[in-house]
mmCIF file of C-alpha atoms and ligand atoms in Angstrom:
data_model
loop_
_atom_site.group_PDB
_atom_site.id
_atom_site.type_symbol
_atom_site.label_atom_id
_atom_site.label_comp_id
_atom_site.label_asym_id
_atom_site.label_seq_id
_atom_site.Cartn_x
_atom_site.Cartn_y
_atom_site.Cartn_z
ATOM 1 C CA MET A 908 0.148 -0.216 -0.211
ATOM 2 C CA SER A 909 1.400 3.400 -0.616
ATOM 3 C CA VAL A 910 0.667 6.910 0.294
ATOM 4 C CA GLU A 911 -1.614 8.865 -2.260
ATOM 5 C CA ILE A 912 -0.049 12.197 -2.893
ATOM 6 C CA VAL A 913 -1.509 15.463 -4.144
ATOM 7 C CA ARG A 914 0.234 18.291 -5.691
ATOM 8 C CA THR A 915 -2.240 20.828 -6.312
ATOM 9 C CA VAL A 916 -4.096 22.995 -4.034
ATOM 10 C CA ALA A 917 -7.249 22.321 -5.304
ATOM 11 C CA GLY A 918 -6.750 18.548 -4.984
ATOM 12 C CA ILE A 919 -5.907 18.921 -1.289
ATOM 13 C CA ARG A 920 -9.249 21.197 -0.730
ATOM 14 C CA ALA A 921 -11.600 18.536 -2.596
ATOM 15 C CA ARG A 922 -10.042 16.020 -0.323
ATOM 16 C CA VAL A 923 -10.978 17.934 2.715
ATOM 17 C CA ALA A 924 -14.164 18.733 1.532
ATOM 18 C CA ALA A 925 -14.746 15.066 1.207
ATOM 19 C CA TRP A 926 -13.726 14.150 4.552
ATOM 20 C CA ARG A 927 -15.726 17.125 6.182
ATOM 21 C CA ALA A 928 -18.707 15.610 4.170
ATOM 22 C CA GLU A 929 -18.169 12.676 6.373
ATOM 23 C CA GLY A 930 -17.951 14.436 8.903
ATOM 24 C CA ALA A 931 -14.051 13.546 9.803
ATOM 25 C CA ARG A 932 -11.767 15.767 12.028
ATOM 26 C CA VAL A 933 -8.485 16.945 10.223
ATOM 27 C CA ALA A 934 -4.897 17.001 11.219
ATOM 28 C CA VAL A 935 -2.050 19.177 8.999
ATOM 29 C CA ILE A 936 1.591 18.301 9.796
ATOM 30 C CA PRO A 937 3.826 20.893 7.664
ATOM 31 C CA THR A 938 6.948 19.342 6.711
ATOM 32 C CA MET A 939 10.649 19.786 4.433
ATOM 33 C CA GLY A 940 10.297 16.297 3.966
ATOM 34 C CA ALA A 941 13.304 14.117 4.927
ATOM 35 C CA LEU A 942 10.668 12.759 7.514
ATOM 36 C CA HIS A 943 12.397 11.225 10.873
ATOM 37 C CA ASP A 944 10.940 9.530 13.698
ATOM 38 C CA GLY A 945 10.339 13.218 15.194
ATOM 39 C CA HIS A 946 7.852 14.312 12.008
ATOM 40 C CA LEU A 947 6.651 10.522 12.673
ATOM 41 C CA SER A 948 5.319 11.193 16.239
ATOM 42 C CA LEU A 949 3.787 14.800 14.705
ATOM 43 C CA VAL A 950 1.743 12.433 12.287
ATOM 44 C CA ARG A 951 0.692 9.940 15.132
ATOM 45 C CA GLU A 952 -0.449 13.213 17.541
ATOM 46 C CA GLY A 953 -2.239 14.355 14.240
ATOM 47 C CA LEU A 954 -4.107 11.416 14.361
ATOM 48 C CA ALA A 955 -4.725 11.011 17.937
ATOM 49 C CA ARG A 956 -6.524 14.429 17.478
ATOM 50 C CA ALA A 957 -8.488 14.064 14.319
ATOM 51 C CA ASP A 958 -9.617 11.044 11.744
ATOM 52 C CA ARG A 959 -7.786 12.135 8.746
ATOM 53 C CA ALA A 960 -4.192 13.576 8.108
ATOM 54 C CA ILE A 961 -2.310 16.009 5.809
ATOM 55 C CA VAL A 962 1.363 15.793 5.535
ATOM 56 C CA THR A 963 2.620 18.827 3.844
ATOM 57 C CA LEU A 964 6.381 18.363 1.850
ATOM 58 C CA PHE A 965 7.432 21.317 0.704
ATOM 59 C CA VAL A 966 11.101 22.749 0.691
ATOM 60 C CA ASN A 967 10.362 26.117 0.910
ATOM 61 C CA PRO A 968 12.627 28.465 -0.771
ATOM 62 C CA ARG A 969 11.777 31.641 0.743
ATOM 63 C CA GLN A 970 12.704 30.552 4.463
ATOM 64 C CA PHE A 971 16.461 29.890 3.421
ATOM 65 C CA ASN A 972 18.379 32.677 3.239
ATOM 66 C CA SER A 973 21.633 30.671 1.794
ATOM 67 C CA ALA A 974 21.077 29.101 -1.976
ATOM 68 C CA ALA A 975 23.841 26.579 -0.833
ATOM 69 C CA ASP A 976 21.688 25.743 2.070
ATOM 70 C CA LEU A 977 18.839 25.635 -0.133
ATOM 71 C CA ALA A 978 20.371 22.761 -2.564
ATOM 72 C CA ALA A 979 22.161 21.034 0.110
ATOM 73 C CA TYR A 980 18.750 20.458 2.019
ATOM 74 C CA PRO A 981 17.612 16.661 1.426
ATOM 75 C CA ARG A 982 14.969 15.627 -0.695
ATOM 76 C CA THR A 983 13.427 12.128 0.012
ATOM 77 C CA GLU A 984 10.251 12.506 -1.593
ATOM 78 C CA GLU A 985 9.928 8.433 -2.485
ATOM 79 C CA ASP A 986 11.617 7.607 0.959
ATOM 80 C CA ASP A 987 8.903 9.831 2.548
ATOM 81 C CA ALA A 988 5.823 8.486 1.002
ATOM 82 C CA ARG A 989 7.068 4.996 2.221
ATOM 83 C CA LYS A 990 7.224 5.905 5.382
ATOM 84 C CA LEU A 991 3.945 7.609 5.642
ATOM 85 C CA ALA A 992 2.173 4.101 3.876
ATOM 86 C CA VAL A 993 1.952 2.726 7.383
ATOM 87 C CA PHE A 994 -0.870 5.340 8.559
ATOM 88 C CA GLY A 995 -2.954 3.670 5.836
ATOM 89 C CA ASP A 996 -5.642 5.571 3.628
ATOM 90 C CA GLY A 997 -6.618 8.267 6.622
ATOM 91 C CA LEU A 998 -3.307 10.605 5.397
ATOM 92 C CA VAL A 999 -2.371 12.016 2.104
ATOM 93 C CA LEU A 1000 0.791 13.646 1.144
ATOM 94 C CA PHE A 1001 0.183 17.302 -0.206
ATOM 95 C CA ALA A 1002 3.699 17.822 -2.175
ATOM 96 C CA PRO A 1003 3.031 20.710 -4.817
ATOM 97 C CA ASP A 1004 5.790 22.506 -6.639
ATOM 98 C CA GLY A 1005 7.396 25.505 -6.585
ATOM 99 C CA ASP A 1006 4.909 27.182 -8.874
ATOM 100 C CA GLU A 1007 1.405 25.953 -7.266
ATOM 101 C CA MET A 1008 2.451 27.673 -3.895
ATOM 102 C CA TYR A 1009 4.039 30.890 -5.590
ATOM 103 C CA PRO A 1010 2.462 30.916 -8.963
ATOM 104 C CA PRO A 1011 3.636 34.318 -11.161
ATOM 105 C CA GLY A 1012 3.103 37.308 -9.774
ATOM 106 C CA PHE A 1013 3.160 36.520 -6.032
ATOM 107 C CA ALA A 1014 3.408 39.144 -4.133
ATOM 108 C CA THR A 1015 2.660 38.541 -0.444
ATOM 109 C CA GLY A 1016 4.168 38.100 2.662
ATOM 110 C CA VAL A 1017 3.191 37.207 6.050
ATOM 111 C CA THR A 1018 5.833 39.277 8.761
ATOM 112 C CA VAL A 1019 5.577 38.628 12.777
ATOM 113 C CA SER A 1020 7.705 40.908 14.870
ATOM 114 C CA GLY A 1021 8.653 40.230 18.382
ATOM 115 C CA VAL A 1022 8.824 36.686 18.778
ATOM 116 C CA SER A 1023 10.509 36.158 15.382
ATOM 117 C CA GLU A 1024 13.656 38.863 16.354
ATOM 118 C CA GLY A 1025 16.618 37.701 17.833
ATOM 119 C CA LEU A 1026 18.135 33.487 18.065
ATOM 120 C CA CYS A 1027 17.314 32.143 14.553
ATOM 121 C CA GLY A 1028 15.722 35.366 13.610
ATOM 122 C CA ALA A 1029 19.300 37.272 13.617
ATOM 123 C CA GLY A 1030 21.366 34.796 12.012
ATOM 124 C CA ARG A 1031 19.211 33.867 9.217
ATOM 125 C CA PRO A 1032 17.445 37.110 7.908
ATOM 126 C CA GLY A 1033 13.859 37.104 6.273
ATOM 127 C CA HIS A 1034 13.898 33.495 7.472
ATOM 128 C CA PHE A 1035 10.552 33.646 9.562
ATOM 129 C CA ASP A 1036 8.788 35.849 7.210
ATOM 130 C CA GLY A 1037 9.362 32.611 4.805
ATOM 131 C CA VAL A 1038 8.134 30.672 7.699
ATOM 132 C CA ALA A 1039 4.845 32.308 8.400
ATOM 133 C CA THR A 1040 4.143 33.329 5.047
ATOM 134 C CA VAL A 1041 4.103 29.181 3.627
ATOM 135 C CA VAL A 1042 2.751 28.371 6.572
ATOM 136 C CA SER A 1043 -0.192 30.587 6.751
ATOM 137 C CA LYS A 1044 -0.740 29.592 3.104
ATOM 138 C CA LEU A 1045 -0.731 25.543 3.881
ATOM 139 C CA LEU A 1046 -2.843 26.264 6.739
ATOM 140 C CA LEU A 1047 -5.345 28.408 4.771
ATOM 141 C CA ILE A 1048 -5.120 25.533 2.057
ATOM 142 C CA ALA A 1049 -5.238 22.720 4.370
ATOM 143 C CA GLY A 1050 -8.400 24.200 6.314
ATOM 144 C CA ALA A 1051 -7.852 21.867 8.860
ATOM 145 C CA ASP A 1052 -8.944 21.204 13.058
ATOM 146 C CA VAL A 1053 -5.671 21.125 14.258
ATOM 147 C CA ALA A 1054 -1.550 21.723 13.313
ATOM 148 C CA LEU A 1055 1.134 19.911 14.658
ATOM 149 C CA PHE A 1056 4.715 21.325 15.234
ATOM 150 C CA GLY A 1057 7.871 20.327 16.905
ATOM 151 C CA GLU A 1058 9.462 22.204 20.011
ATOM 152 C CA LYS A 1059 12.624 21.552 18.630
ATOM 153 C CA ASP A 1060 12.083 24.576 16.511
ATOM 154 C CA PHE A 1061 10.874 26.551 19.706
ATOM 155 C CA GLN A 1062 10.983 30.287 18.169
ATOM 156 C CA GLN A 1063 9.406 28.829 15.005
ATOM 157 C CA LEU A 1064 6.417 27.586 16.900
ATOM 158 C CA GLN A 1065 6.071 30.796 18.999
ATOM 159 C CA VAL A 1066 5.995 33.000 15.569
ATOM 160 C CA VAL A 1067 3.741 30.325 13.879
ATOM 161 C CA ARG A 1068 1.401 30.459 17.100
ATOM 162 C CA ARG A 1069 1.289 34.589 17.297
ATOM 163 C CA MET A 1070 0.670 34.223 13.078
ATOM 164 C CA ALA A 1071 -2.498 31.926 14.000
ATOM 165 C CA THR A 1072 -3.152 34.061 16.706
ATOM 166 C CA ASP A 1073 -3.304 37.601 14.988
ATOM 167 C CA LEU A 1074 -4.878 36.205 11.569
ATOM 168 C CA ASN A 1075 -7.648 34.724 13.345
ATOM 169 C CA LEU A 1076 -7.103 31.383 11.686
ATOM 170 C CA PRO A 1077 -9.309 28.474 12.652
ATOM 171 C CA THR A 1078 -6.832 25.955 13.068
ATOM 172 C CA GLU A 1079 -5.539 25.043 16.371
ATOM 173 C CA ILE A 1080 -1.726 25.173 17.002
ATOM 174 C CA VAL A 1081 0.094 22.662 18.948
ATOM 175 C CA GLY A 1082 3.595 22.019 19.815
ATOM 176 C CA CYS A 1083 4.738 18.698 20.290
ATOM 177 C CA PRO A 1084 7.816 17.252 22.681
ATOM 178 C CA THR A 1085 11.234 17.387 20.609
ATOM 179 C CA VAL A 1086 12.262 13.567 19.663
ATOM 180 C CA ARG A 1087 15.934 12.822 20.204
ATOM 181 C CA GLU A 1088 17.930 9.946 19.547
ATOM 182 C CA GLU A 1089 19.908 7.573 22.496
ATOM 183 C CA ASP A 1090 22.535 10.067 22.764
ATOM 184 C CA GLY A 1091 20.169 13.204 23.512
ATOM 185 C CA LEU A 1092 20.903 14.317 19.747
ATOM 186 C CA ALA A 1093 17.540 16.261 18.489
ATOM 187 C CA LEU A 1094 16.245 14.709 15.566
ATOM 188 C CA SER A 1095 16.684 16.836 12.785
ATOM 189 C CA SER A 1096 16.646 16.503 8.864
ATOM 190 C CA ARG A 1097 20.332 18.173 8.908
ATOM 191 C CA ASN A 1098 21.515 15.332 10.649
ATOM 192 C CA VAL A 1099 22.076 13.251 7.936
ATOM 193 C CA ARG A 1100 24.501 15.944 6.538
ATOM 194 C CA LEU A 1101 26.995 15.181 9.257
ATOM 195 C CA SER A 1102 30.258 13.015 9.210
ATOM 196 C CA ALA A 1103 29.986 9.804 11.314
ATOM 197 C CA GLU A 1104 32.676 11.650 14.116
ATOM 198 C CA ASP A 1105 30.536 14.953 13.767
ATOM 199 C CA ARG A 1106 27.166 12.935 14.550
ATOM 200 C CA LEU A 1107 28.749 11.801 17.933
ATOM 201 C CA ARG A 1108 30.074 14.648 18.490
ATOM 202 C CA SER A 1109 26.966 16.760 18.153
ATOM 203 C CA ALA A 1110 25.779 15.228 21.175
ATOM 204 C CA ALA A 1111 27.406 17.669 23.034
ATOM 205 C CA LEU A 1112 25.303 20.331 22.458
ATOM 206 C CA PRO A 1113 22.130 19.016 24.735
ATOM 207 C CA ARG A 1114 24.491 17.786 27.048
ATOM 208 C CA ALA A 1115 25.667 21.108 27.151
ATOM 209 C CA LEU A 1116 22.222 22.320 27.560
ATOM 210 C CA LEU A 1117 20.786 20.037 29.986
ATOM 211 C CA ALA A 1118 23.615 20.507 32.529
ATOM 212 C CA ALA A 1119 23.208 24.533 32.123
ATOM 213 C CA ALA A 1120 19.647 24.242 32.572
ATOM 214 C CA ARG A 1121 19.915 22.023 35.796
ATOM 215 C CA ARG A 1122 22.811 24.467 37.268
ATOM 216 C CA LEU A 1123 20.453 27.364 36.613
ATOM 217 C CA GLU A 1124 17.609 25.849 38.193
ATOM 218 C CA ALA A 1125 19.926 25.256 41.683
ATOM 219 C CA GLY A 1126 20.417 29.192 40.978
ATOM 220 C CA ALA A 1127 23.913 29.655 39.697
ATOM 221 C CA PRO A 1128 24.462 33.103 37.379
ATOM 222 C CA LEU A 1129 23.417 33.180 34.102
ATOM 223 C CA ALA A 1130 26.822 34.840 32.360
ATOM 224 C CA GLU A 1131 28.861 32.128 34.096
ATOM 225 C CA THR A 1132 26.553 29.099 33.102
ATOM 226 C CA LEU A 1133 26.587 30.230 29.575
ATOM 227 C CA ALA A 1134 30.246 30.822 29.195
ATOM 228 C CA GLU A 1135 30.729 26.815 30.914
ATOM 229 C CA ALA A 1136 27.963 25.478 28.560
ATOM 230 C CA GLU A 1137 29.594 27.141 25.604
ATOM 231 C CA ASP A 1138 33.106 26.064 26.555
ATOM 232 C CA ALA A 1139 31.844 22.637 26.828
ATOM 233 C CA ILE A 1140 30.090 22.967 23.309
ATOM 234 C CA LEU A 1141 33.367 24.681 21.732
ATOM 235 C CA ALA A 1142 35.690 21.594 23.098
ATOM 236 C CA ALA A 1143 33.334 18.920 21.844
ATOM 237 C CA GLY A 1144 34.365 19.832 18.132
ATOM 238 C CA PHE A 1145 31.459 22.893 17.378
ATOM 239 C CA ALA A 1146 33.372 25.562 15.319
ATOM 240 C CA ARG A 1147 31.087 28.264 16.281
ATOM 241 C CA VAL A 1148 27.933 29.095 18.719
ATOM 242 C CA GLU A 1149 26.047 31.615 17.231
ATOM 243 C CA TYR A 1150 23.609 31.990 19.946
ATOM 244 C CA LEU A 1151 22.881 30.683 23.422
ATOM 245 C CA GLU A 1152 20.332 32.500 25.239
ATOM 246 C CA LEU A 1153 18.107 32.074 28.252
ATOM 247 C CA ARG A 1154 14.221 33.242 26.995
ATOM 248 C CA ALA A 1155 10.938 33.299 28.603
ATOM 249 C CA GLU A 1156 8.417 30.378 27.393
ATOM 250 C CA ALA A 1157 5.312 32.547 26.739
ATOM 251 C CA GLY A 1158 6.774 35.575 24.398
ATOM 252 C CA LEU A 1159 10.232 34.659 24.329
ATOM 253 C CA ALA A 1160 11.699 37.603 26.397
ATOM 254 C CA PRO A 1161 15.080 37.810 27.322
ATOM 255 C CA LEU A 1162 15.764 36.601 30.974
ATOM 256 C CA ALA A 1163 18.793 37.182 33.170
ATOM 257 C CA VAL A 1164 17.573 34.911 35.984
ATOM 258 C CA PRO A 1165 14.603 31.955 35.423
ATOM 259 C CA ASP A 1166 11.769 33.609 37.347
ATOM 260 C CA ARG A 1167 9.354 31.801 35.302
ATOM 261 C CA PRO A 1168 9.053 28.887 32.897
ATOM 262 C CA ALA A 1169 12.017 29.496 30.516
ATOM 263 C CA ARG A 1170 14.013 28.048 27.528
ATOM 264 C CA LEU A 1171 18.052 28.018 27.057
ATOM 265 C CA LEU A 1172 18.000 27.945 23.297
ATOM 266 C CA ALA A 1173 21.414 27.493 21.334
ATOM 267 C CA ALA A 1174 22.191 27.200 17.484
ATOM 268 C CA ALA A 1175 25.901 25.948 16.857
ATOM 269 C CA TRP A 1176 27.726 25.030 14.013
ATOM 270 C CA MET A 1177 29.437 21.573 13.489
ATOM 271 C CA GLY A 1178 31.818 21.891 10.260
ATOM 272 C CA GLU A 1179 29.155 23.250 7.738
ATOM 273 C CA VAL A 1180 25.468 22.134 9.457
ATOM 274 C CA ARG A 1181 24.243 24.703 11.771
ATOM 275 C CA LEU A 1182 22.243 22.687 14.331
ATOM 276 C CA ILE A 1183 19.648 24.027 16.896
ATOM 277 C CA ASP A 1184 17.797 22.713 19.816
ATOM 278 C CA ASN A 1185 16.641 23.894 23.201
ATOM 279 C CA VAL A 1186 15.846 22.726 26.799
ATOM 280 C CA PRO A 1187 12.992 23.584 29.435
ATOM 281 C CA VAL A 1188 14.438 25.189 32.358
ATOM 282 C CA ALA A 1189 12.059 25.703 35.604
ATOM 283 C CA PRO A 1190 12.091 28.689 37.537
ATOM 284 C CA ALA A 1191 15.152 28.631 39.821
ATOM 285 C CA ARG A 1192 14.430 27.149 43.184
ATOM 286 C CA ALA A 1193 15.918 30.405 44.854
ATOM 287 C CA GLN A 1194 13.191 32.503 42.361
ATOM 288 C CA ALA A 1195 10.679 29.996 42.860
ATOM 289 C CA GLY A 1196 10.839 30.479 46.940
ATOM 290 C CA LEU A 1197 10.563 34.435 46.573
ATOM 291 C CA ALA A 1198 7.551 34.084 44.429
ATOM 292 C CA ALA A 1199 6.087 32.102 46.643
ATOM 293 C CA GLY A 1200 7.186 33.593 50.080
HETATM 294 O O1 PAF B 2 9.897 23.279 10.360
HETATM 295 C C1 PAF B 2 9.981 23.007 9.260
HETATM 296 O O2 PAF B 2 9.845 21.946 8.909
HETATM 297 C C2 PAF B 2 9.320 24.348 8.248
HETATM 298 O O3 PAF B 2 9.929 25.351 8.897
HETATM 299 C C3 PAF B 2 7.936 24.421 7.921
HETATM 300 C C4 PAF B 2 7.151 24.601 9.316
HETATM 301 C C5 PAF B 2 7.271 23.125 7.260
HETATM 302 C C6 PAF B 2 7.875 25.723 7.313
HETATM 303 O O4 PAF B 2 8.098 25.461 5.681
#
């Protein structure tokens, strides 16, 4: 059995209309393909929350700020379709081409301010405009009840939530926990670009983030804790730490102490491959005590 692949907006709309006529709830899982277990966990969650699901596969040129990065992005549609076949006929793969998503004359962009600034937004100018534009189109095309996104792209999830709220999109946005390899490395379509040796070294990123999160929760000072984490990441073989920051989970405001639910977020370069990750940081014990007392 193989998954049905729909390539046109009209085709996916007809499919969703037929599902709606049967009274089905619909989930959408936007992806750029190169599907891994993280994506498949989103599909499972989507099908737990809805009767039918659309997985979208579109390598969105508007969210890449380097032609080389866009060219190097893995494209594995046949393999992706095989992985989705196990979900049966309750699921379709929407895989439009560039002209279907951005026909000649396309002139509209969606910009989300605030949460898209800093972090990945600083190192990848225009990236979140591209993400907000394509995700708003995908949500409007799918007309789904619920859309699922991974927390590995934590800033992206906040951008999508803000956009969906501000544009009154009727789709519920659900964030799902990061899926990790046994050694802690977050699953990412970019991991296939790591050499075997770099792949092993890359687990230092989540290790350093987790160690720093535990220290911050115990009340350690931010600057010293971040400096130690950065040293550990570089010592493991990363070429550069692009950012390493403590932000509030809600709204992503920079924090000097974890006085509310927070995230420690990082982007670091292993050779030519840019990896991002984040871990939750609970309010520091002293801060929680102050708040309670
Ligand atoms: O996270 C991704 O794979 C992409 O940014 C998304 C959400 C599919 C938009 O192209």
